[in-house]
Structure formats: C-alpha cells, structure tokens
mmCIF file of C-alpha atoms in Angstrom:
data_model
loop_
_atom_site.group_PDB
_atom_site.id
_atom_site.type_symbol
_atom_site.label_atom_id
_atom_site.label_comp_id
_atom_site.label_asym_id
_atom_site.label_seq_id
_atom_site.Cartn_x
_atom_site.Cartn_y
_atom_site.Cartn_z
ATOM 1 C CA UNK A 1 -36.101 -2.755 4.290
ATOM 2 C CA UNK A 2 -34.839 -1.665 7.676
ATOM 3 C CA UNK A 3 -33.515 -4.377 9.989
ATOM 4 C CA UNK A 4 -32.870 -4.252 13.712
ATOM 5 C CA UNK A 5 -30.824 -6.710 15.742
ATOM 6 C CA UNK A 6 -32.321 -6.772 19.221
ATOM 7 C CA UNK A 7 -31.386 -8.249 22.600
ATOM 8 C CA UNK A 8 -27.631 -7.996 22.031
ATOM 9 C CA UNK A 9 -25.889 -8.990 25.247
ATOM 10 C CA UNK A 10 -22.763 -7.029 24.343
ATOM 11 C CA UNK A 11 -22.210 -4.897 21.233
ATOM 12 C CA UNK A 12 -18.444 -4.565 20.689
ATOM 13 C CA UNK A 13 -16.132 -2.505 18.486
ATOM 14 C CA UNK A 14 -18.441 0.516 18.306
ATOM 15 C CA UNK A 15 -17.414 4.002 17.231
ATOM 16 C CA UNK A 16 -13.991 4.955 15.788
ATOM 17 C CA UNK A 17 -15.578 7.657 13.610
ATOM 18 C CA UNK A 18 -12.978 9.457 11.528
ATOM 19 C CA UNK A 19 -10.109 7.173 12.511
ATOM 20 C CA UNK A 20 -7.929 5.303 10.017
ATOM 21 C CA UNK A 21 -6.526 2.855 12.588
ATOM 22 C CA UNK A 22 -5.885 2.451 16.304
ATOM 23 C CA UNK A 23 -2.383 3.057 17.674
ATOM 24 C CA UNK A 24 -0.590 2.305 20.909
ATOM 25 C CA UNK A 25 -2.801 2.768 23.966
ATOM 26 C CA UNK A 26 -5.893 3.266 21.775
ATOM 27 C CA UNK A 27 -5.763 -0.425 20.931
ATOM 28 C CA UNK A 28 -6.748 -1.393 24.486
ATOM 29 C CA UNK A 29 -10.068 0.440 24.118
ATOM 30 C CA UNK A 30 -12.705 -1.970 22.822
ATOM 31 C CA UNK A 31 -15.808 0.180 22.995
ATOM 32 C CA UNK A 32 -18.848 -1.850 24.065
ATOM 33 C CA UNK A 33 -22.528 -1.359 24.890
ATOM 34 C CA UNK A 34 -24.337 -3.862 27.097
ATOM 35 C CA UNK A 35 -27.931 -4.876 26.330
ATOM 36 C CA UNK A 36 -27.930 -3.181 22.932
ATOM 37 C CA UNK A 37 -29.592 -2.988 19.522
ATOM 38 C CA UNK A 38 -28.141 -2.514 16.032
ATOM 39 C CA UNK A 39 -30.127 -1.050 13.137
ATOM 40 C CA UNK A 40 -29.300 -1.593 9.462
ATOM 41 C CA UNK A 41 -30.605 -0.242 6.209
ATOM 42 C CA UNK A 42 -29.432 -0.853 2.648
ATOM 43 C CA UNK A 43 -26.669 -3.176 3.804
ATOM 44 C CA UNK A 44 -25.102 -0.543 6.063
ATOM 45 C CA UNK A 45 -25.220 0.278 9.758
ATOM 46 C CA UNK A 46 -27.861 2.928 10.408
ATOM 47 C CA UNK A 47 -27.785 3.221 14.190
ATOM 48 C CA UNK A 48 -27.028 1.435 17.448
ATOM 49 C CA UNK A 49 -27.422 2.006 21.147
ATOM 50 C CA UNK A 50 -28.820 0.687 24.391
ATOM 51 C CA UNK A 51 -31.851 -1.602 24.048
ATOM 52 C CA UNK A 52 -33.867 0.799 26.198
ATOM 53 C CA UNK A 53 -33.561 3.365 23.379
ATOM 54 C CA UNK A 54 -34.410 0.940 20.559
ATOM 55 C CA UNK A 55 -36.841 2.478 18.060
ATOM 56 C CA UNK A 56 -40.218 0.943 17.269
ATOM 57 C CA UNK A 57 -40.167 -2.411 15.509
ATOM 58 C CA UNK A 58 -43.306 -2.052 13.380
ATOM 59 C CA UNK A 59 -42.578 -2.795 9.726
ATOM 60 C CA UNK A 60 -38.984 -3.728 10.528
ATOM 61 C CA UNK A 61 -37.230 -7.082 10.100
ATOM 62 C CA UNK A 62 -36.256 -8.103 13.637
ATOM 63 C CA UNK A 63 -33.218 -10.277 14.257
ATOM 64 C CA UNK A 64 -33.093 -11.551 17.835
ATOM 65 C CA UNK A 65 -29.520 -11.923 19.114
ATOM 66 C CA UNK A 66 -30.889 -13.826 22.143
ATOM 67 C CA UNK A 67 -28.315 -12.342 24.471
ATOM 68 C CA UNK A 68 -25.344 -13.120 22.244
ATOM 69 C CA UNK A 69 -22.539 -10.666 21.563
ATOM 70 C CA UNK A 70 -22.238 -8.818 18.246
ATOM 71 C CA UNK A 71 -18.799 -8.034 16.862
ATOM 72 C CA UNK A 72 -17.632 -6.525 13.576
ATOM 73 C CA UNK A 73 -16.479 -9.249 11.194
ATOM 74 C CA UNK A 74 -12.841 -10.279 11.332
ATOM 75 C CA UNK A 75 -10.753 -8.474 8.703
ATOM 76 C CA UNK A 76 -8.038 -10.882 7.568
ATOM 77 C CA UNK A 77 -5.471 -8.809 5.691
ATOM 78 C CA UNK A 78 -3.012 -11.539 4.612
ATOM 79 C CA UNK A 79 -4.070 -14.859 3.065
ATOM 80 C CA UNK A 80 -3.149 -17.238 0.241
ATOM 81 C CA UNK A 81 -6.408 -19.198 0.140
ATOM 82 C CA UNK A 82 -6.382 -19.758 -3.619
ATOM 83 C CA UNK A 83 -4.109 -22.791 -3.964
ATOM 84 C CA UNK A 84 -4.093 -26.289 -5.397
ATOM 85 C CA UNK A 85 -4.294 -29.204 -2.979
ATOM 86 C CA UNK A 86 -2.573 -29.582 0.372
ATOM 87 C CA UNK A 87 0.976 -30.196 1.635
ATOM 88 C CA UNK A 88 0.618 -32.466 4.634
ATOM 89 C CA UNK A 89 3.773 -34.411 3.720
ATOM 90 C CA UNK A 90 5.751 -31.275 4.462
ATOM 91 C CA UNK A 91 3.994 -31.162 7.822
ATOM 92 C CA UNK A 92 5.505 -34.592 8.514
ATOM 93 C CA UNK A 93 8.904 -33.364 7.260
ATOM 94 C CA UNK A 94 8.754 -30.526 9.786
ATOM 95 C CA UNK A 95 7.963 -32.994 12.573
ATOM 96 C CA UNK A 96 11.069 -34.926 11.513
ATOM 97 C CA UNK A 97 13.153 -31.811 11.933
ATOM 98 C CA UNK A 98 13.369 -30.074 8.558
ATOM 99 C CA UNK A 99 13.010 -26.298 8.596
ATOM 100 C CA UNK A 100 10.806 -24.261 6.261
ATOM 101 C CA UNK A 101 13.946 -23.062 4.449
ATOM 102 C CA UNK A 102 15.305 -26.618 4.094
ATOM 103 C CA UNK A 103 12.028 -27.863 2.612
ATOM 104 C CA UNK A 104 12.119 -24.990 0.110
ATOM 105 C CA UNK A 105 15.731 -25.769 -0.821
ATOM 106 C CA UNK A 106 14.717 -29.368 -1.593
ATOM 107 C CA UNK A 107 12.110 -28.148 -4.095
ATOM 108 C CA UNK A 108 9.147 -28.271 -1.754
ATOM 109 C CA UNK A 109 7.180 -25.415 -0.293
ATOM 110 C CA UNK A 110 6.012 -22.743 -2.713
ATOM 111 C CA UNK A 111 7.439 -24.589 -5.735
ATOM 112 C CA UNK A 112 5.448 -27.685 -4.805
ATOM 113 C CA UNK A 113 2.240 -25.626 -4.784
ATOM 114 C CA UNK A 114 3.196 -24.049 -8.118
ATOM 115 C CA UNK A 115 3.614 -27.475 -9.735
ATOM 116 C CA UNK A 116 0.137 -28.491 -8.614
ATOM 117 C CA UNK A 117 -1.451 -25.229 -9.665
ATOM 118 C CA UNK A 118 -0.090 -25.516 -13.209
ATOM 119 C CA UNK A 119 -1.857 -28.874 -13.559
ATOM 120 C CA UNK A 120 -5.212 -27.693 -12.170
ATOM 121 C CA UNK A 121 -7.992 -26.069 -14.163
ATOM 122 C CA UNK A 122 -9.199 -22.620 -13.237
ATOM 123 C CA UNK A 123 -12.634 -24.080 -12.455
ATOM 124 C CA UNK A 124 -11.241 -26.621 -9.996
ATOM 125 C CA UNK A 125 -9.020 -23.974 -8.415
ATOM 126 C CA UNK A 126 -12.106 -21.799 -7.866
ATOM 127 C CA UNK A 127 -14.069 -24.743 -6.440
ATOM 128 C CA UNK A 128 -11.362 -25.557 -3.909
ATOM 129 C CA UNK A 129 -10.951 -21.905 -2.948
ATOM 130 C CA UNK A 130 -14.681 -21.501 -2.382
ATOM 131 C CA UNK A 131 -14.633 -24.288 0.203
ATOM 132 C CA UNK A 132 -12.075 -22.276 2.150
ATOM 133 C CA UNK A 133 -14.033 -19.055 1.620
ATOM 134 C CA UNK A 134 -17.131 -20.719 3.071
ATOM 135 C CA UNK A 135 -15.063 -21.942 6.019
ATOM 136 C CA UNK A 136 -13.672 -18.536 6.956
ATOM 137 C CA UNK A 137 -17.000 -16.749 6.522
ATOM 138 C CA UNK A 138 -18.663 -19.194 8.919
ATOM 139 C CA UNK A 139 -15.879 -18.490 11.430
ATOM 140 C CA UNK A 140 -16.679 -14.773 11.284
ATOM 141 C CA UNK A 141 -14.410 -13.297 8.602
ATOM 142 C CA UNK A 142 -16.071 -10.604 6.495
ATOM 143 C CA UNK A 143 -13.102 -8.952 4.746
ATOM 144 C CA UNK A 144 -10.115 -10.759 3.296
ATOM 145 C CA UNK A 145 -7.022 -10.088 1.221
ATOM 146 C CA UNK A 146 -6.078 -12.920 -1.159
ATOM 147 C CA UNK A 147 -2.683 -13.169 -2.851
ATOM 148 C CA UNK A 148 -1.501 -14.877 -5.980
ATOM 149 C CA UNK A 149 2.024 -16.319 -5.867
ATOM 150 C CA UNK A 150 1.672 -20.022 -6.644
ATOM 151 C CA UNK A 151 1.720 -19.509 -10.404
ATOM 152 C CA UNK A 152 5.301 -18.249 -10.767
ATOM 153 C CA UNK A 153 4.760 -17.744 -14.482
ATOM 154 C CA UNK A 154 2.513 -15.293 -16.267
ATOM 155 C CA UNK A 155 -0.195 -17.799 -17.142
ATOM 156 C CA UNK A 156 -0.351 -19.249 -13.616
ATOM 157 C CA UNK A 157 -0.404 -15.873 -11.884
ATOM 158 C CA UNK A 158 -3.197 -14.629 -14.145
ATOM 159 C CA UNK A 159 -5.144 -17.843 -13.476
ATOM 160 C CA UNK A 160 -4.967 -17.229 -9.736
ATOM 161 C CA UNK A 161 -5.911 -13.575 -9.990
ATOM 162 C CA UNK A 162 -8.889 -14.390 -12.205
ATOM 163 C CA UNK A 163 -10.078 -16.856 -9.568
ATOM 164 C CA UNK A 164 -9.721 -14.144 -6.922
ATOM 165 C CA UNK A 165 -11.738 -11.771 -9.123
ATOM 166 C CA UNK A 166 -14.434 -14.432 -9.460
ATOM 167 C CA UNK A 167 -14.577 -14.806 -5.666
ATOM 168 C CA UNK A 168 -15.070 -11.028 -5.435
ATOM 169 C CA UNK A 169 -17.924 -11.231 -7.918
ATOM 170 C CA UNK A 170 -19.728 -14.281 -6.517
ATOM 171 C CA UNK A 171 -19.707 -13.744 -2.741
ATOM 172 C CA UNK A 172 -20.709 -11.002 -0.287
ATOM 173 C CA UNK A 173 -17.277 -11.344 1.311
ATOM 174 C CA UNK A 174 -15.244 -8.176 0.814
ATOM 175 C CA UNK A 175 -12.120 -9.224 -1.103
ATOM 176 C CA UNK A 176 -8.995 -7.317 -2.086
ATOM 177 C CA UNK A 177 -6.439 -8.906 -4.413
ATOM 178 C CA UNK A 178 -2.659 -8.862 -4.314
ATOM 179 C CA UNK A 179 -0.218 -9.828 -7.067
ATOM 180 C CA UNK A 180 2.649 -11.874 -5.591
ATOM 181 C CA UNK A 181 4.569 -13.068 -8.631
ATOM 182 C CA UNK A 182 7.763 -12.586 -6.596
ATOM 183 C CA UNK A 183 6.837 -15.256 -4.058
ATOM 184 C CA UNK A 184 9.767 -17.460 -5.112
ATOM 185 C CA UNK A 185 11.903 -18.086 -8.189
ATOM 186 C CA UNK A 186 10.205 -20.679 -10.393
ATOM 187 C CA UNK A 187 11.864 -23.983 -11.287
ATOM 188 C CA UNK A 188 12.305 -22.812 -14.873
ATOM 189 C CA UNK A 189 14.512 -19.949 -13.649
ATOM 190 C CA UNK A 190 16.583 -21.842 -11.080
ATOM 191 C CA UNK A 191 19.968 -20.139 -10.792
ATOM 192 C CA UNK A 192 18.721 -17.157 -12.812
ATOM 193 C CA UNK A 193 16.987 -15.017 -10.214
ATOM 194 C CA UNK A 194 17.763 -11.785 -12.071
ATOM 195 C CA UNK A 195 16.070 -13.120 -15.192
ATOM 196 C CA UNK A 196 13.041 -14.100 -13.112
ATOM 197 C CA UNK A 197 12.804 -10.579 -11.690
ATOM 198 C CA UNK A 198 12.935 -9.309 -15.291
ATOM 199 C CA UNK A 199 9.981 -11.603 -16.098
ATOM 200 C CA UNK A 200 7.975 -10.249 -13.159
ATOM 201 C CA UNK A 201 8.716 -6.630 -14.075
ATOM 202 C CA UNK A 202 8.518 -6.773 -17.860
ATOM 203 C CA UNK A 203 5.803 -9.366 -18.475
ATOM 204 C CA UNK A 204 3.779 -10.306 -15.395
ATOM 205 C CA UNK A 205 3.108 -6.834 -14.019
ATOM 206 C CA UNK A 206 1.993 -5.354 -17.373
ATOM 207 C CA UNK A 207 -0.285 -8.368 -17.952
ATOM 208 C CA UNK A 208 -1.831 -8.054 -14.482
ATOM 209 C CA UNK A 209 -2.185 -4.303 -14.915
ATOM 210 C CA UNK A 210 -3.813 -4.633 -18.330
ATOM 211 C CA UNK A 211 -6.641 -6.724 -16.839
ATOM 212 C CA UNK A 212 -6.768 -4.656 -13.612
ATOM 213 C CA UNK A 213 -6.572 -7.871 -11.602
ATOM 214 C CA UNK A 214 -4.711 -6.656 -8.503
ATOM 215 C CA UNK A 215 -5.275 -3.957 -5.915
ATOM 216 C CA UNK A 216 -1.839 -4.449 -4.337
ATOM 217 C CA UNK A 217 1.607 -5.850 -5.104
ATOM 218 C CA UNK A 218 3.680 -8.050 -2.804
ATOM 219 C CA UNK A 219 7.245 -9.393 -2.738
ATOM 220 C CA UNK A 220 8.735 -12.043 -0.451
ATOM 221 C CA UNK A 221 11.651 -9.875 0.665
ATOM 222 C CA UNK A 222 13.673 -12.221 2.825
ATOM 223 C CA UNK A 223 16.798 -14.333 3.099
ATOM 224 C CA UNK A 224 16.825 -16.943 0.335
ATOM 225 C CA UNK A 225 14.084 -15.180 -1.619
ATOM 226 C CA UNK A 226 14.232 -11.589 -2.983
ATOM 227 C CA UNK A 227 16.668 -8.856 -1.997
ATOM 228 C CA UNK A 228 15.657 -5.339 -0.958
ATOM 229 C CA UNK A 229 17.051 -4.048 -4.270
ATOM 230 C CA UNK A 230 14.981 -6.526 -6.292
ATOM 231 C CA UNK A 231 11.978 -5.764 -4.118
ATOM 232 C CA UNK A 232 12.302 -2.037 -4.765
ATOM 233 C CA UNK A 233 12.469 -2.602 -8.517
ATOM 234 C CA UNK A 234 9.332 -4.769 -8.480
ATOM 235 C CA UNK A 235 7.411 -2.325 -6.264
ATOM 236 C CA UNK A 236 8.280 0.572 -8.547
ATOM 237 C CA UNK A 237 7.044 -1.375 -11.565
ATOM 238 C CA UNK A 238 3.794 -2.208 -9.778
ATOM 239 C CA UNK A 239 3.271 1.429 -8.764
ATOM 240 C CA UNK A 240 3.076 2.372 -12.444
ATOM 241 C CA UNK A 241 -0.119 0.285 -12.606
ATOM 242 C CA UNK A 242 -1.608 1.626 -9.376
ATOM 243 C CA UNK A 243 -0.654 -1.345 -7.208
ATOM 244 C CA UNK A 244 0.359 -0.209 -3.723
ATOM 245 C CA UNK A 245 2.816 -2.460 -1.826
ATOM 246 C CA UNK A 246 1.834 -4.924 0.908
ATOM 247 C CA UNK A 247 4.984 -6.948 1.422
ATOM 248 C CA UNK A 248 6.365 -10.027 3.180
ATOM 249 C CA UNK A 249 9.173 -8.834 5.452
ATOM 250 C CA UNK A 250 11.417 -10.275 8.156
ATOM 251 C CA UNK A 251 9.902 -13.755 8.350
ATOM 252 C CA UNK A 252 13.149 -15.733 8.180
ATOM 253 C CA UNK A 253 15.641 -12.979 9.016
ATOM 254 C CA UNK A 254 15.925 -9.236 9.490
ATOM 255 C CA UNK A 255 16.079 -8.755 5.745
ATOM 256 C CA UNK A 256 15.668 -5.068 5.037
ATOM 257 C CA UNK A 257 12.046 -5.655 4.073
ATOM 258 C CA UNK A 258 10.643 -3.191 6.601
ATOM 259 C CA UNK A 259 12.961 -0.443 5.380
ATOM 260 C CA UNK A 260 12.129 -0.954 1.698
ATOM 261 C CA UNK A 261 8.442 -1.159 2.577
ATOM 262 C CA UNK A 262 8.470 2.146 4.435
ATOM 263 C CA UNK A 263 10.528 3.787 1.689
ATOM 264 C CA UNK A 264 7.960 2.766 -0.922
ATOM 265 C CA UNK A 265 4.913 3.711 1.186
ATOM 266 C CA UNK A 266 3.745 0.124 1.680
ATOM 267 C CA UNK A 267 0.283 -0.100 3.178
ATOM 268 C CA UNK A 268 1.569 -2.934 5.366
ATOM 269 C CA UNK A 269 4.646 -4.984 6.129
ATOM 270 C CA UNK A 270 3.677 -8.507 7.134
ATOM 271 C CA UNK A 271 5.183 -11.456 9.074
ATOM 272 C CA UNK A 272 7.887 -9.683 11.152
ATOM 273 C CA UNK A 273 8.852 -12.812 13.105
ATOM 274 C CA UNK A 274 12.518 -11.712 12.897
ATOM 275 C CA UNK A 275 11.893 -8.002 13.265
ATOM 276 C CA UNK A 276 14.306 -5.976 15.406
ATOM 277 C CA UNK A 277 13.621 -3.056 17.707
ATOM 278 C CA UNK A 278 15.503 -0.821 15.246
ATOM 279 C CA UNK A 279 12.910 -1.665 12.613
ATOM 280 C CA UNK A 280 10.135 -0.711 15.018
ATOM 281 C CA UNK A 281 11.681 2.761 15.031
ATOM 282 C CA UNK A 282 11.547 2.877 11.217
ATOM 283 C CA UNK A 283 7.765 2.457 11.322
ATOM 284 C CA UNK A 284 7.049 5.197 13.850
ATOM 285 C CA UNK A 285 6.834 8.093 11.390
ATOM 286 C CA UNK A 286 5.321 6.095 8.526
ATOM 287 C CA UNK A 287 1.833 5.259 7.283
ATOM 288 C CA UNK A 288 2.822 1.588 7.012
ATOM 289 C CA UNK A 289 0.947 -0.738 9.363
ATOM 290 C CA UNK A 290 2.857 -3.713 10.799
ATOM 291 C CA UNK A 291 0.944 -6.972 10.496
ATOM 292 C CA UNK A 292 1.721 -10.016 12.621
ATOM 293 C CA UNK A 293 0.859 -13.572 11.565
ATOM 294 C CA UNK A 294 0.970 -15.608 14.787
ATOM 295 C CA UNK A 295 -0.505 -18.687 13.102
ATOM 296 C CA UNK A 296 2.700 -18.997 11.080
ATOM 297 C CA UNK A 297 4.857 -18.804 14.200
ATOM 298 C CA UNK A 298 2.671 -21.441 15.859
ATOM 299 C CA UNK A 299 2.704 -23.872 12.929
ATOM 300 C CA UNK A 300 6.404 -23.503 12.085
ATOM 301 C CA UNK A 301 7.697 -23.244 15.683
ATOM 302 C CA UNK A 302 9.172 -19.832 14.911
ATOM 303 C CA UNK A 303 9.516 -16.747 17.105
ATOM 304 C CA UNK A 304 6.442 -14.560 17.377
ATOM 305 C CA UNK A 305 6.466 -10.951 16.174
ATOM 306 C CA UNK A 306 7.187 -8.241 18.749
ATOM 307 C CA UNK A 307 3.555 -7.214 18.962
ATOM 308 C CA UNK A 308 3.695 -6.105 22.581
ATOM 309 C CA UNK A 309 6.696 -3.878 21.929
ATOM 310 C CA UNK A 310 5.139 -2.382 18.805
ATOM 311 C CA UNK A 311 1.997 -1.361 20.676
ATOM 312 C CA UNK A 312 3.982 -0.063 23.652
ATOM 313 C CA UNK A 313 5.997 2.139 21.273
ATOM 314 C CA UNK A 314 2.748 3.663 19.990
ATOM 315 C CA UNK A 315 2.417 1.782 16.713
ATOM 316 C CA UNK A 316 -0.747 0.303 15.262
ATOM 317 C CA UNK A 317 -0.773 -3.473 14.836
ATOM 318 C CA UNK A 318 -2.885 -5.702 12.613
ATOM 319 C CA UNK A 319 -3.323 -9.464 12.926
ATOM 320 C CA UNK A 320 -3.927 -11.798 9.996
ATOM 321 C CA UNK A 321 -4.071 -15.540 9.425
ATOM 322 C CA UNK A 322 -1.633 -16.153 6.511
ATOM 323 C CA UNK A 323 -3.977 -19.015 5.502
ATOM 324 C CA UNK A 324 -1.907 -21.108 3.061
ATOM 325 C CA UNK A 325 -1.068 -24.770 2.382
ATOM 326 C CA UNK A 326 2.487 -24.788 3.707
ATOM 327 C CA UNK A 327 3.040 -22.634 6.762
ATOM 328 C CA UNK A 328 -0.473 -21.882 8.073
ATOM 329 C CA UNK A 329 -3.277 -24.156 6.853
ATOM 330 C CA UNK A 330 -5.925 -22.326 8.889
ATOM 331 C CA UNK A 331 -7.996 -19.171 8.461
ATOM 332 C CA UNK A 332 -9.510 -19.231 11.966
ATOM 333 C CA UNK A 333 -9.157 -15.626 13.114
ATOM 334 C CA UNK A 334 -10.503 -16.382 16.575
ATOM 335 C CA UNK A 335 -7.517 -18.685 17.081
ATOM 336 C CA UNK A 336 -5.218 -15.942 15.752
ATOM 337 C CA UNK A 337 -6.617 -13.594 18.395
ATOM 338 C CA UNK A 338 -5.979 -16.223 21.084
ATOM 339 C CA UNK A 339 -2.401 -16.791 19.908
ATOM 340 C CA UNK A 340 -1.756 -13.039 19.962
ATOM 341 C CA UNK A 341 -2.871 -12.927 23.596
ATOM 342 C CA UNK A 342 -1.066 -16.075 24.711
ATOM 343 C CA UNK A 343 2.187 -15.775 22.761
ATOM 344 C CA UNK A 344 2.534 -12.054 21.987
ATOM 345 C CA UNK A 345 1.094 -10.779 25.312
ATOM 346 C CA UNK A 346 -1.618 -8.660 23.715
ATOM 347 C CA UNK A 347 -4.624 -7.818 25.850
ATOM 348 C CA UNK A 348 -7.882 -9.305 24.516
ATOM 349 C CA UNK A 349 -9.158 -5.860 23.493
ATOM 350 C CA UNK A 350 -5.890 -5.134 21.651
ATOM 351 C CA UNK A 351 -6.017 -8.443 19.801
ATOM 352 C CA UNK A 352 -9.677 -8.040 18.789
ATOM 353 C CA UNK A 353 -9.030 -4.499 17.532
ATOM 354 C CA UNK A 354 -5.967 -5.759 15.623
ATOM 355 C CA UNK A 355 -8.074 -8.456 13.925
ATOM 356 C CA UNK A 356 -10.973 -6.153 13.046
ATOM 357 C CA UNK A 357 -10.421 -2.395 12.713
ATOM 358 C CA UNK A 358 -6.661 -2.469 12.138
ATOM 359 C CA UNK A 359 -7.015 -5.460 9.832
ATOM 360 C CA UNK A 360 -9.372 -3.357 7.734
ATOM 361 C CA UNK A 361 -6.810 -0.549 7.756
ATOM 362 C CA UNK A 362 -4.138 -2.968 6.473
ATOM 363 C CA UNK A 363 -6.353 -3.478 3.406
ATOM 364 C CA UNK A 364 -7.241 0.194 2.981
ATOM 365 C CA UNK A 365 -10.823 -0.579 4.044
ATOM 366 C CA UNK A 366 -11.237 1.011 7.472
ATOM 367 C CA UNK A 367 -13.588 3.703 6.124
ATOM 368 C CA UNK A 368 -16.177 0.981 5.478
ATOM 369 C CA UNK A 369 -15.262 -2.078 7.566
ATOM 370 C CA UNK A 370 -13.789 -3.220 10.869
ATOM 371 C CA UNK A 371 -16.046 -1.542 13.427
ATOM 372 C CA UNK A 372 -19.669 -0.968 14.358
ATOM 373 C CA UNK A 373 -19.931 2.586 13.047
ATOM 374 C CA UNK A 374 -22.860 4.428 11.508
ATOM 375 C CA UNK A 375 -22.571 4.345 7.735
ATOM 376 C CA UNK A 376 -20.192 1.397 7.556
ATOM 377 C CA UNK A 377 -21.040 -1.844 5.779
ATOM 378 C CA UNK A 378 -23.085 -4.171 8.007
ATOM 379 C CA UNK A 379 -20.581 -7.023 8.274
ATOM 380 C CA UNK A 380 -20.792 -8.619 11.701
ATOM 381 C CA UNK A 381 -21.404 -11.861 13.547
ATOM 382 C CA UNK A 382 -23.549 -12.903 16.476
ATOM 383 C CA UNK A 383 -22.090 -15.235 19.096
ATOM 384 C CA UNK A 384 -23.534 -17.430 21.773
ATOM 385 C CA UNK A 385 -24.054 -15.506 25.035
ATOM 386 C CA UNK A 386 -20.660 -14.615 26.517
ATOM 387 C CA UNK A 387 -19.654 -13.721 30.070
ATOM 388 C CA UNK A 388 -17.245 -11.088 28.667
ATOM 389 C CA UNK A 389 -15.229 -10.150 25.585
ATOM 390 C CA UNK A 390 -12.188 -11.746 27.228
ATOM 391 C CA UNK A 391 -13.932 -15.110 26.890
ATOM 392 C CA UNK A 392 -13.333 -15.045 23.104
ATOM 393 C CA UNK A 393 -9.538 -15.550 23.228
ATOM 394 C CA UNK A 394 -9.726 -17.450 26.513
ATOM 395 C CA UNK A 395 -11.948 -20.201 25.089
ATOM 396 C CA UNK A 396 -9.516 -20.717 22.241
ATOM 397 C CA UNK A 397 -11.119 -23.779 20.620
ATOM 398 C CA UNK A 398 -14.756 -23.194 21.567
ATOM 399 C CA UNK A 399 -16.916 -22.390 18.505
ATOM 400 C CA UNK A 400 -18.820 -19.227 19.439
ATOM 401 C CA UNK A 401 -20.082 -17.787 16.144
ATOM 402 C CA UNK A 402 -23.805 -18.516 15.770
ATOM 403 C CA UNK A 403 -24.902 -16.255 12.884
ATOM 404 C CA UNK A 404 -22.977 -14.270 10.259
ATOM 405 C CA UNK A 405 -24.172 -11.197 8.335
ATOM 406 C CA UNK A 406 -22.434 -9.773 5.265
ATOM 407 C CA UNK A 407 -23.767 -6.515 3.806
ATOM 408 C CA UNK A 408 -26.719 -6.926 6.159
ATOM 409 C CA UNK A 409 -27.671 -10.324 4.723
ATOM 410 C CA UNK A 410 -27.419 -13.476 6.799
ATOM 411 C CA UNK A 411 -24.959 -16.016 5.409
ATOM 412 C CA UNK A 412 -26.445 -19.498 5.305
#
C-alpha cells in the first residue's frame, strides 16, 4: 500500500542521486524542502516534494508529520554493541587518573569484556544486545555496523557474530557485520602475539568465512595492539573470504594504520584521534573514507580527529558512535553530531551529512540508505517541529525524535 507523510515542516537530506559520498565543500550542502510531503511504496521512497504538489490521498495511508522535520535515519558505521555487561569501574579508574592504555595493561578493557563474554550464553548476549538495538533505533539510527572482538578465541568470536546475524534477521534495522578477532591479544596468548595472529589467520578467519558471518574485517592497528605488518597479514587473509577491511587506526598514536588501510583498499579507517596532516594526504587519492568517533574523544578526554582539516582538504568524512562498554557507552548519534560541531568545528549541515549519507558510504550502503532519494529504502525519523536544522546539534540533550520508520514501517 502506498503511504504519504504529509505536513513535513522541513524535509532534509534530499537528493544525492548517483553519488557514493559527499566530499569537501559538498558536505555543507544539506538539501532541504520546506512544507513538504514524502511518498513511500513497498518500503522504499517513491517521491517527495513541496506539500502544494502532494498527490491525492484517496486510498493512501496518510502519516501526518504535524510540522515536524523528516531526516534520513542516522547511519552509524562503527559500533561494538554486542557485549557482555558493563565496565563502570573502569569509568571510576579513569576519573582517578588512569589512561585507557594503563587500564588495558592491568588486564582491564577489552580483556575484561572478553572474560565476561566467555561466561555468558549466546541467548543472554542477544537479549542484552537487543536492548541497545532498541535504544539506538528510538534515537533515530536506521543502519548500523556491529563488530565482534570481545571473544578473542574462535568460539567467542563465532558466538558474537552469530548474535549479530540474529539481529540482522530479527529486526528491520539494517545491519552489517565486522569480524574483529584482532581487537587485542587474549589472556591465553599473553607474550605470544605472533602466535595469536597465527590463530586469527589460520583458524578464526576460515571459521568465520565458512559460515559467511562477516561482511568486513577489522584490526586494532595501534600502539600496544597490532602492528601494520600484522594488520596487513590479517587483512590479506580476510580478503580471501570476501571480507573488505574497515580498520581501527590512529586512536592512541600515529600508528601506520591509515597507510596500511589505504594500501589494502579499506572501505574506512576509523578513530583517527592521533592522525597527522601527512596521513590526510594519504587519503586524498583513495576510496577509503575517514571516520571520526567524537564520542570516544569526549569520554576518554582524548584529542578529537582533524575533521575540519579533512573536509577543508576535500575529503569525505563519516561520523560514528563507537558504542561499546569501555570507551563510549552511548549510541546517541544526535550527540555525536553535536560533538562534531562543538569540538571538531563542523558546520551542522556537514555533521548531519557525515552521520547519514557518508555514514552509509562507510558501510557500503549509500546506494540504498543515508538520504531521502527516490528508490532508496524508507528509513527516516520524524522530529518535533524545529526552528531550523541547526537546532538539532544546538539542542544537544533535547530529545527530538518523535516517530521512527524502518523500511517504511513505523517502529513501536
């Protein structure tokens, strides 16, 4: 049945036909239509335009936006929302002055989450993850990447990826999955990092590939974690099973992660808190999209990625939440957009485009998601009436999302 959303105060993120992503100055163009309608059919966008040109409503399901804005759903291209329990004690440790690296060296951090995951059933892991999925959908997220990486052995990684597959199968949320066995070296391999890399390459990757559980492969390529040489070996092994790289790079130091990512045609390089201007140059002639995670910088009191400089140099930029139990226990993409404006000096239009259209690009999904475009999947949300688009990042804690639609169906 055809559906029409009427009385839209401001329809935002329209157009972008034929584009893969937005780069440089393009990112400041948030195409909008005031007093608009949006038509859907079969779960996809059929048409849109000014309300004065709205077609007849006979025999059509009418959804009244009541003057609210309509935006494409947030596309969150970097999350870890499948995890066991929480890590608030580490939050207290950070307040007392310990760094993220120091907590990891003491056996906390990722290893702490791995211990808990090994003890938890797959059913309970799914139940906990679905609470977070419900949370982010209600905040406007319609596409999400979810990583493994808290298993750190073959059984645990497969458990996580099976939960991610189940989320794909049981929700209207668009989900892509990433294998992150090289998130850290497990306790069982302490002092034997080379042997752990062998395990990832020779056992984990073939097992993941055999079940076709991952769309992408990731490595934490950074100081104290995995070297560029180890990263390259893991990415090459993943490529044999059709897993394209999306890698952690330059969070704790300028680690060579951007260079290895570009060399191996990574879809994205993510974090970039310690990125240098030289690494910006490496990305200019690549198809790799830089992805900033300002929530991590906020929560860990770290530098923010050079988002302003990347855009000014003509690069695309995506924004993602990094939702995880240790360094960013939040999947609120509206807050991520606000942080990008406040701390990275992005214009509101740039930040919204980075969290929608370019976020979709960083998951390989921009043909179907991330903008209000004819033929794309009808994932969007309706807000309370807004004075302008700039109000979204300005009112950084005000809940604005009133109704959410995924594949043209209202989420309740």
